[in-house]
mmCIF file of C-alpha atoms and ligand atoms in Angstrom:
data_model
loop_
_atom_site.group_PDB
_atom_site.id
_atom_site.type_symbol
_atom_site.label_atom_id
_atom_site.label_comp_id
_atom_site.label_asym_id
_atom_site.label_seq_id
_atom_site.Cartn_x
_atom_site.Cartn_y
_atom_site.Cartn_z
ATOM 1 C CA MET S 1 129.435 108.417 92.037
ATOM 2 C CA THR S 2 126.863 109.692 91.326
ATOM 3 C CA ASP S 3 124.713 112.847 92.879
ATOM 4 C CA LEU S 4 120.867 112.100 91.332
ATOM 5 C CA ILE S 5 120.435 108.690 93.692
ATOM 6 C CA VAL S 6 117.203 108.039 91.396
ATOM 7 C CA GLU S 7 116.143 109.505 88.878
ATOM 8 C CA ALA S 8 112.263 108.352 87.176
ATOM 9 C CA ARG S 9 111.326 109.229 84.038
ATOM 10 C CA ASN S 10 108.426 108.660 82.260
ATOM 11 C CA VAL S 11 108.382 105.603 84.623
ATOM 12 C CA LYS S 12 105.016 102.988 83.521
ATOM 13 C CA LYS S 13 104.554 99.639 86.095
ATOM 14 C CA SER S 14 101.019 97.264 84.681
ATOM 15 C CA PHE S 15 100.023 94.583 86.388
ATOM 16 C CA GLY S 16 98.837 92.493 83.533
ATOM 17 C CA SER S 17 96.197 94.823 82.094
ATOM 18 C CA HIS S 18 95.997 97.209 84.317
ATOM 19 C CA GLU S 19 98.438 100.311 84.330
ATOM 20 C CA VAL S 20 99.204 101.907 87.787
ATOM 21 C CA LEU S 21 102.348 104.101 86.811
ATOM 22 C CA HIS S 22 101.295 106.162 83.776
ATOM 23 C CA GLY S 23 104.711 108.022 83.633
ATOM 24 C CA ILE S 24 106.149 109.051 86.845
ATOM 25 C CA SER S 25 109.236 111.715 86.226
ATOM 26 C CA LEU S 26 111.020 112.158 89.377
ATOM 27 C CA ASN S 27 114.503 112.855 90.712
ATOM 28 C CA VAL S 28 116.010 112.192 94.121
ATOM 29 C CA HIS S 29 119.259 114.063 95.391
ATOM 30 C CA ARG S 30 121.821 112.235 97.873
ATOM 31 C CA GLY S 31 120.967 113.823 101.122
ATOM 32 C CA GLU S 32 117.872 115.080 99.511
ATOM 33 C CA VAL S 33 114.643 113.912 102.502
ATOM 34 C CA VAL S 34 111.027 113.278 100.191
ATOM 35 C CA ALA S 35 108.074 112.838 101.313
ATOM 36 C CA LEU S 36 104.919 110.665 98.425
ATOM 37 C CA LEU S 37 102.257 111.015 99.688
ATOM 38 C CA GLY S 38 98.598 110.425 97.722
ATOM 39 C CA PRO S 39 95.440 109.148 98.727
ATOM 40 C CA SER S 40 95.338 104.774 98.568
ATOM 41 C CA GLY S 41 96.095 102.643 95.193
ATOM 42 C CA SER S 42 97.744 106.472 93.305
ATOM 43 C CA GLY S 43 101.137 103.501 92.592
ATOM 44 C CA LYS S 44 103.021 105.080 95.742
ATOM 45 C CA SER S 45 103.956 101.381 97.505
ATOM 46 C CA THR S 46 104.786 100.374 93.419
ATOM 47 C CA PHE S 47 106.520 103.182 92.404
ATOM 48 C CA LEU S 48 109.366 102.465 96.029
ATOM 49 C CA ARG S 49 109.253 98.551 94.960
ATOM 50 C CA CYS S 50 110.901 99.469 91.986
ATOM 51 C CA ILE S 51 113.301 101.545 93.362
ATOM 52 C CA ASN S 52 114.138 98.619 95.529
ATOM 53 C CA HIS S 53 114.008 96.197 92.803
ATOM 54 C CA LEU S 54 111.138 94.267 93.961
ATOM 55 C CA GLU S 55 109.031 94.720 90.774
ATOM 56 C CA THR S 56 110.665 95.916 87.428
ATOM 57 C CA ILE S 57 109.762 98.826 84.817
ATOM 58 C CA ASP S 58 107.251 98.571 81.142
ATOM 59 C CA GLY S 59 108.656 102.035 80.604
ATOM 60 C CA GLY S 60 110.465 104.570 80.847
ATOM 61 C CA VAL S 61 113.800 105.076 82.613
ATOM 62 C CA LEU S 62 114.429 104.182 86.323
ATOM 63 C CA ALA S 63 117.696 104.863 87.686
ATOM 64 C CA VAL S 64 119.109 103.371 91.413
ATOM 65 C CA ASP S 65 122.489 105.284 92.113
ATOM 66 C CA GLY S 66 122.946 105.530 88.116
ATOM 67 C CA LEU S 67 122.270 101.871 87.248
ATOM 68 C CA PRO S 68 119.093 100.482 85.399
ATOM 69 C CA VAL S 69 116.133 98.498 87.445
ATOM 70 C CA GLY S 70 115.009 95.676 85.338
ATOM 71 C CA TYR S 71 112.550 97.297 82.663
ATOM 72 C CA LYS S 72 111.117 95.808 79.182
ATOM 73 C CA MET S 73 113.122 96.368 76.334
ATOM 74 C CA ALA S 74 111.329 97.685 72.485
ATOM 75 C CA GLY S 75 109.625 94.772 71.297
ATOM 76 C CA GLY S 76 108.813 93.533 74.594
ATOM 77 C CA LYS S 77 111.820 91.108 75.114
ATOM 78 C CA LEU S 78 111.553 92.374 79.099
ATOM 79 C CA HIS S 79 115.689 93.162 80.984
ATOM 80 C CA GLU S 80 116.176 91.309 83.683
ATOM 81 C CA LEU S 81 119.260 91.898 86.491
ATOM 82 C CA SER S 82 120.294 88.095 87.985
ATOM 83 C CA PRO S 83 119.475 87.109 91.100
ATOM 84 C CA LYS S 84 122.733 88.159 92.264
ATOM 85 C CA GLU S 85 122.572 91.687 90.392
ATOM 86 C CA THR S 86 120.028 92.578 92.393
ATOM 87 C CA ALA S 87 120.592 91.499 94.842
ATOM 88 C CA GLY S 88 123.724 93.544 94.958
ATOM 89 C CA ARG S 89 121.988 96.679 94.659
ATOM 90 C CA ARG S 90 119.512 95.952 96.410
ATOM 91 C CA ARG S 91 122.033 95.696 99.215
ATOM 92 C CA ASN S 92 122.314 99.625 99.430
ATOM 93 C CA ILE S 93 118.794 100.312 99.551
ATOM 94 C CA GLY S 94 116.865 99.649 103.898
ATOM 95 C CA MET S 95 112.690 99.775 103.137
ATOM 96 C CA VAL S 96 110.396 99.775 105.592
ATOM 97 C CA PHE S 97 107.459 98.579 105.768
ATOM 98 C CA GLN S 98 104.443 99.441 106.884
ATOM 99 C CA ARG S 99 104.026 95.663 109.367
ATOM 100 C CA PHE S 100 107.621 96.115 110.759
ATOM 101 C CA ASN S 101 108.461 92.651 109.214
ATOM 102 C CA LEU S 102 110.373 90.900 111.243
ATOM 103 C CA PHE S 103 111.872 87.783 111.876
ATOM 104 C CA ALA S 104 109.155 86.150 114.947
ATOM 105 C CA HIS S 105 111.571 83.649 115.964
ATOM 106 C CA MET S 106 114.944 86.482 116.279
ATOM 107 C CA THR S 107 115.630 88.554 118.778
ATOM 108 C CA ALA S 108 116.211 92.301 118.541
ATOM 109 C CA ILE S 109 119.404 92.298 118.188
ATOM 110 C CA GLU S 110 119.667 89.387 116.032
ATOM 111 C CA ASN S 111 117.814 90.433 113.413
ATOM 112 C CA ILE S 112 119.562 93.582 113.424
ATOM 113 C CA SER S 113 123.337 91.498 113.174
ATOM 114 C CA GLU S 114 121.077 88.911 110.632
ATOM 115 C CA ALA S 115 122.453 90.463 107.156
ATOM 116 C CA PRO S 116 125.582 92.408 108.155
ATOM 117 C CA ILE S 117 126.693 88.426 109.074
ATOM 118 C CA LYS S 118 125.170 86.003 106.168
ATOM 119 C CA VAL S 119 125.216 89.685 103.544
ATOM 120 C CA LEU S 120 128.044 91.072 104.436
ATOM 121 C CA LYS S 121 130.605 88.534 105.925
ATOM 122 C CA GLN S 122 131.030 90.390 109.108
ATOM 123 C CA SER S 123 131.819 88.224 112.048
ATOM 124 C CA LYS S 124 129.893 87.812 114.811
ATOM 125 C CA GLY S 125 130.990 90.664 117.377
ATOM 126 C CA GLN S 126 131.698 92.926 114.950
ATOM 127 C CA ALA S 127 127.934 92.485 114.065
ATOM 128 C CA ARG S 128 126.459 92.206 117.299
ATOM 129 C CA GLN S 129 128.631 94.950 118.471
ATOM 130 C CA LYS S 130 127.343 97.526 115.747
ATOM 131 C CA ALA S 131 123.415 95.910 116.487
ATOM 132 C CA GLU S 132 124.101 97.415 119.586
ATOM 133 C CA GLN S 133 125.480 100.887 118.715
ATOM 134 C CA LEU S 134 122.047 101.494 116.429
ATOM 135 C CA LEU S 135 119.752 99.667 119.438
ATOM 136 C CA ASP S 136 120.727 102.479 121.562
ATOM 137 C CA ARG S 137 120.294 104.893 118.513
ATOM 138 C CA VAL S 138 116.691 104.179 118.041
ATOM 139 C CA GLY S 139 116.435 104.167 122.011
ATOM 140 C CA LEU S 140 116.030 99.785 122.468
ATOM 141 C CA LYS S 141 119.228 99.456 124.034
ATOM 142 C CA ALA S 142 117.272 97.631 126.731
ATOM 143 C CA LYS S 143 114.999 95.450 124.479
ATOM 144 C CA ALA S 144 118.222 94.161 122.424
ATOM 145 C CA ASP S 145 117.220 89.971 124.054
ATOM 146 C CA MET S 146 113.449 90.791 123.026
ATOM 147 C CA TYR S 147 111.415 88.965 120.873
ATOM 148 C CA PRO S 148 109.551 91.024 118.351
ATOM 149 C CA SER S 149 106.103 89.563 120.175
ATOM 150 C CA GLN S 150 107.027 90.864 123.426
ATOM 151 C CA LEU S 151 107.928 94.323 121.712
ATOM 152 C CA SER S 152 104.759 97.376 120.525
ATOM 153 C CA GLY S 153 103.992 97.740 116.667
ATOM 154 C CA GLY S 154 107.041 101.180 117.303
ATOM 155 C CA GLN S 155 108.972 99.472 119.429
ATOM 156 C CA GLN S 156 109.705 96.974 115.817
ATOM 157 C CA GLN S 157 108.610 99.294 113.726
ATOM 158 C CA ARG S 158 111.628 100.847 115.889
ATOM 159 C CA VAL S 159 114.058 97.460 114.733
ATOM 160 C CA ALA S 160 113.210 97.681 111.314
ATOM 161 C CA ILE S 161 114.727 100.783 111.029
ATOM 162 C CA ALA S 162 117.590 99.527 112.710
ATOM 163 C CA ARG S 163 117.653 96.691 111.265
ATOM 164 C CA ALA S 164 117.651 98.034 107.483
ATOM 165 C CA LEU S 165 120.706 100.756 109.612
ATOM 166 C CA ALA S 166 122.930 97.591 110.073
ATOM 167 C CA MET S 167 123.640 97.396 106.467
ATOM 168 C CA ASP S 168 124.870 101.784 106.055
ATOM 169 C CA PRO S 169 122.550 101.482 103.160
ATOM 170 C CA ASP S 170 122.681 105.027 100.443
ATOM 171 C CA LEU S 171 118.864 105.119 100.543
ATOM 172 C CA MET S 172 116.689 104.552 102.884
ATOM 173 C CA LEU S 173 112.703 103.660 101.688
ATOM 174 C CA PHE S 174 109.980 103.928 104.583
ATOM 175 C CA ASP S 175 106.939 102.340 102.705
ATOM 176 C CA GLU S 176 103.503 103.751 105.883
ATOM 177 C CA PRO S 177 106.078 102.767 108.227
ATOM 178 C CA THR S 178 103.935 105.022 110.769
ATOM 179 C CA SER S 179 100.149 103.838 110.103
ATOM 180 C CA ALA S 180 99.953 100.585 111.623
ATOM 181 C CA LEU S 181 100.613 101.682 114.828
ATOM 182 C CA ASP S 182 98.639 103.010 118.011
ATOM 183 C CA PRO S 183 98.458 106.673 118.098
ATOM 184 C CA GLU S 184 100.709 107.032 120.954
ATOM 185 C CA LEU S 185 103.494 105.298 119.827
ATOM 186 C CA VAL S 186 104.279 107.386 116.610
ATOM 187 C CA GLY S 187 106.355 110.283 118.081
ATOM 188 C CA ASP S 188 108.363 107.965 119.023
ATOM 189 C CA VAL S 189 108.726 106.095 115.065
ATOM 190 C CA LEU S 190 108.638 109.179 113.721
ATOM 191 C CA ALA S 191 111.115 111.077 115.772
ATOM 192 C CA VAL S 192 113.529 107.979 115.012
ATOM 193 C CA MET S 193 112.733 109.010 111.506
ATOM 194 C CA LYS S 194 113.497 113.059 112.356
ATOM 195 C CA GLU S 195 116.728 112.320 113.419
ATOM 196 C CA LEU S 196 118.070 110.102 110.638
ATOM 197 C CA ALA S 197 117.067 112.756 108.283
ATOM 198 C CA SER S 198 119.408 115.260 110.225
ATOM 199 C CA ASP S 199 122.567 112.645 110.004
ATOM 200 C CA GLY S 200 121.947 113.663 106.372
ATOM 201 C CA MET S 201 119.873 110.667 105.855
ATOM 202 C CA THR S 202 118.202 110.244 101.333
ATOM 203 C CA MET S 203 114.834 108.828 102.263
ATOM 204 C CA ILE S 204 112.015 109.002 100.769
ATOM 205 C CA VAL S 205 109.779 108.283 103.122
ATOM 206 C CA VAL S 206 105.338 107.269 101.469
ATOM 207 C CA THR S 207 103.068 109.267 104.622
ATOM 208 C CA HIS S 208 100.310 110.521 106.230
ATOM 209 C CA GLU S 209 102.080 112.382 108.621
ATOM 210 C CA ILE S 210 101.477 115.686 107.194
ATOM 211 C CA GLY S 211 103.526 117.822 109.664
ATOM 212 C CA PHE S 212 105.978 115.189 109.725
ATOM 213 C CA ALA S 213 106.281 116.529 106.124
ATOM 214 C CA ARG S 214 106.266 119.648 106.797
ATOM 215 C CA GLU S 215 108.985 119.636 109.891
ATOM 216 C CA VAL S 216 111.090 117.092 108.630
ATOM 217 C CA CYS S 217 111.446 116.864 104.405
ATOM 218 C CA ASP S 218 113.068 118.634 101.848
ATOM 219 C CA ARG S 219 110.801 117.838 99.714
ATOM 220 C CA SER S 220 106.744 116.738 99.113
ATOM 221 C CA ILE S 221 105.289 115.230 96.168
ATOM 222 C CA PHE S 222 101.791 114.491 95.337
ATOM 223 C CA MET S 223 100.136 111.436 93.625
ATOM 224 C CA ASP S 224 96.969 110.600 92.055
ATOM 225 C CA ASP S 225 95.974 107.703 89.660
ATOM 226 C CA GLY S 226 99.372 106.496 89.062
ATOM 227 C CA VAL S 227 101.079 110.300 87.933
ATOM 228 C CA VAL S 228 102.246 113.359 89.791
ATOM 229 C CA VAL S 229 100.005 115.623 89.427
ATOM 230 C CA GLU S 230 102.814 118.242 92.625
ATOM 231 C CA ASP S 231 105.984 118.321 93.565
ATOM 232 C CA GLY S 232 107.442 121.412 94.822
ATOM 233 C CA LEU S 233 108.616 122.883 99.037
ATOM 234 C CA PRO S 234 106.431 120.938 102.330
ATOM 235 C CA ARG S 235 106.695 124.507 103.461
ATOM 236 C CA GLU S 236 104.456 126.347 100.444
ATOM 237 C CA MET S 237 102.867 123.467 98.933
ATOM 238 C CA LEU S 238 100.966 122.113 102.263
ATOM 239 C CA VAL S 239 99.753 125.127 103.057
ATOM 240 C CA ASN S 240 99.142 126.153 99.908
ATOM 241 C CA PRO S 241 99.055 123.072 97.716
ATOM 242 C CA LYS S 242 98.544 125.147 93.766
ATOM 243 C CA HIS S 243 96.612 121.748 92.117
ATOM 244 C CA GLU S 244 92.532 120.950 93.146
ATOM 245 C CA ARG S 245 92.715 117.753 93.877
ATOM 246 C CA THR S 246 95.733 117.930 96.791
ATOM 247 C CA ARG S 247 93.792 120.310 97.872
ATOM 248 C CA ASP S 248 91.008 118.072 97.879
ATOM 249 C CA PHE S 249 93.307 114.999 99.821
ATOM 250 C CA LEU S 250 94.875 117.549 102.551
ATOM 251 C CA THR S 251 91.278 117.990 103.307
ATOM 252 C CA LYS S 252 91.494 114.928 104.441
ATOM 253 C CA VAL S 253 93.976 113.888 106.141
ATOM 254 C CA LEU S 254 94.212 116.777 108.317
HETATM 255 P P1 ADP C 301 99.412 102.853 97.016
HETATM 256 O O1 ADP C 301 100.533 102.245 97.796
HETATM 257 O O2 ADP C 301 99.415 104.019 96.846
HETATM 258 O O3 ADP C 301 98.225 103.094 97.857
HETATM 259 P P2 ADP C 301 99.843 100.840 95.173
HETATM 260 O O4 ADP C 301 100.955 101.461 94.563
HETATM 261 O O5 ADP C 301 99.588 99.678 96.393
HETATM 262 O O6 ADP C 301 99.765 101.774 95.726
HETATM 263 O O7 ADP C 301 98.709 99.834 94.608
HETATM 264 C C1 ADP C 301 98.229 100.572 92.909
HETATM 265 C C2 ADP C 301 97.514 100.280 92.240
HETATM 266 O O8 ADP C 301 98.203 98.989 91.827
HETATM 267 C C3 ADP C 301 95.768 99.631 92.717
HETATM 268 O O9 ADP C 301 94.874 99.321 91.883
HETATM 269 C C4 ADP C 301 96.284 97.590 93.241
HETATM 270 O O10 ADP C 301 95.634 97.739 94.268
HETATM 271 C C5 ADP C 301 97.421 97.806 92.315
HETATM 272 N N1 ADP C 301 98.639 97.395 92.201
HETATM 273 C C6 ADP C 301 99.300 97.046 93.411
HETATM 274 N N2 ADP C 301 99.989 95.954 93.788
HETATM 275 C C7 ADP C 301 99.812 94.871 92.617
HETATM 276 C C8 ADP C 301 100.444 93.556 92.112
HETATM 277 N N3 ADP C 301 101.340 92.396 92.713
HETATM 278 N N4 ADP C 301 99.616 93.296 91.428
HETATM 279 C C9 ADP C 301 97.950 93.806 90.314
HETATM 280 N N5 ADP C 301 97.831 95.075 90.591
HETATM 281 C C10 ADP C 301 98.711 95.686 91.791
HETATM 282 MG MG1 MG C 302 101.161 101.366 99.484
#
């Protein structure tokens, strides 16, 4: 087991002829809580998707938990992981999206216990018990038997977090988890994330919530146009950005 959970060196990624990651280098250590900031289109989601084995990379090295994601070899041939390998690696990574992506035909508790039963082969009783604990942890014990359509966006997002946690991930990726929520629902979701961070979870959080980044995150990384522009302590970078581009961005989101 390595202390480096994400190791990115000069990671490049193109879609067709459009290069969207121009050489991303950054390391994330176990237990770190990292805010990933940047304007729309800068490549934040693409980078998270690479970490989660949803994309292969075209250049550089990207290792997650010490193991490389699919990459293009010299000569352009793709070194891909088998579906089984991919599934095995993704099992240790939880991802929460802007849209909650819950299964509409399953209750909250069924959403949470689905993967532990199917993938981890837990018994129904065991998975349900764990799911109940997780629902309690995200403040939704009373909503176990509700369907997503009966829950608010904020509640659905907290179920989505509980569902990701049910797999006991080593790393949690959040891609703008509060961007689709009504403002009054944002706080409850951020509170759950804050608690998760203080419990020691390794997290990479793409967010425009600068207050959260400053208060909860150990580190902030500002990306623009497919490169890392600035990487540092939130209390320094978000208060006193070194780069013009970071400053510009912050004045727009604050
Ligand atoms: P961000 O999350 O920072 O807003 P994205 O990673 O979503 O940025 O997008 C970065 C760039 O990559 C954008 O120009 C976007 O249009 C492009 N892009 C993202 N996904 C794809 C895709 N599957 N196919 C083609 N272009 C894509
Ligand atoms: Mg995005």
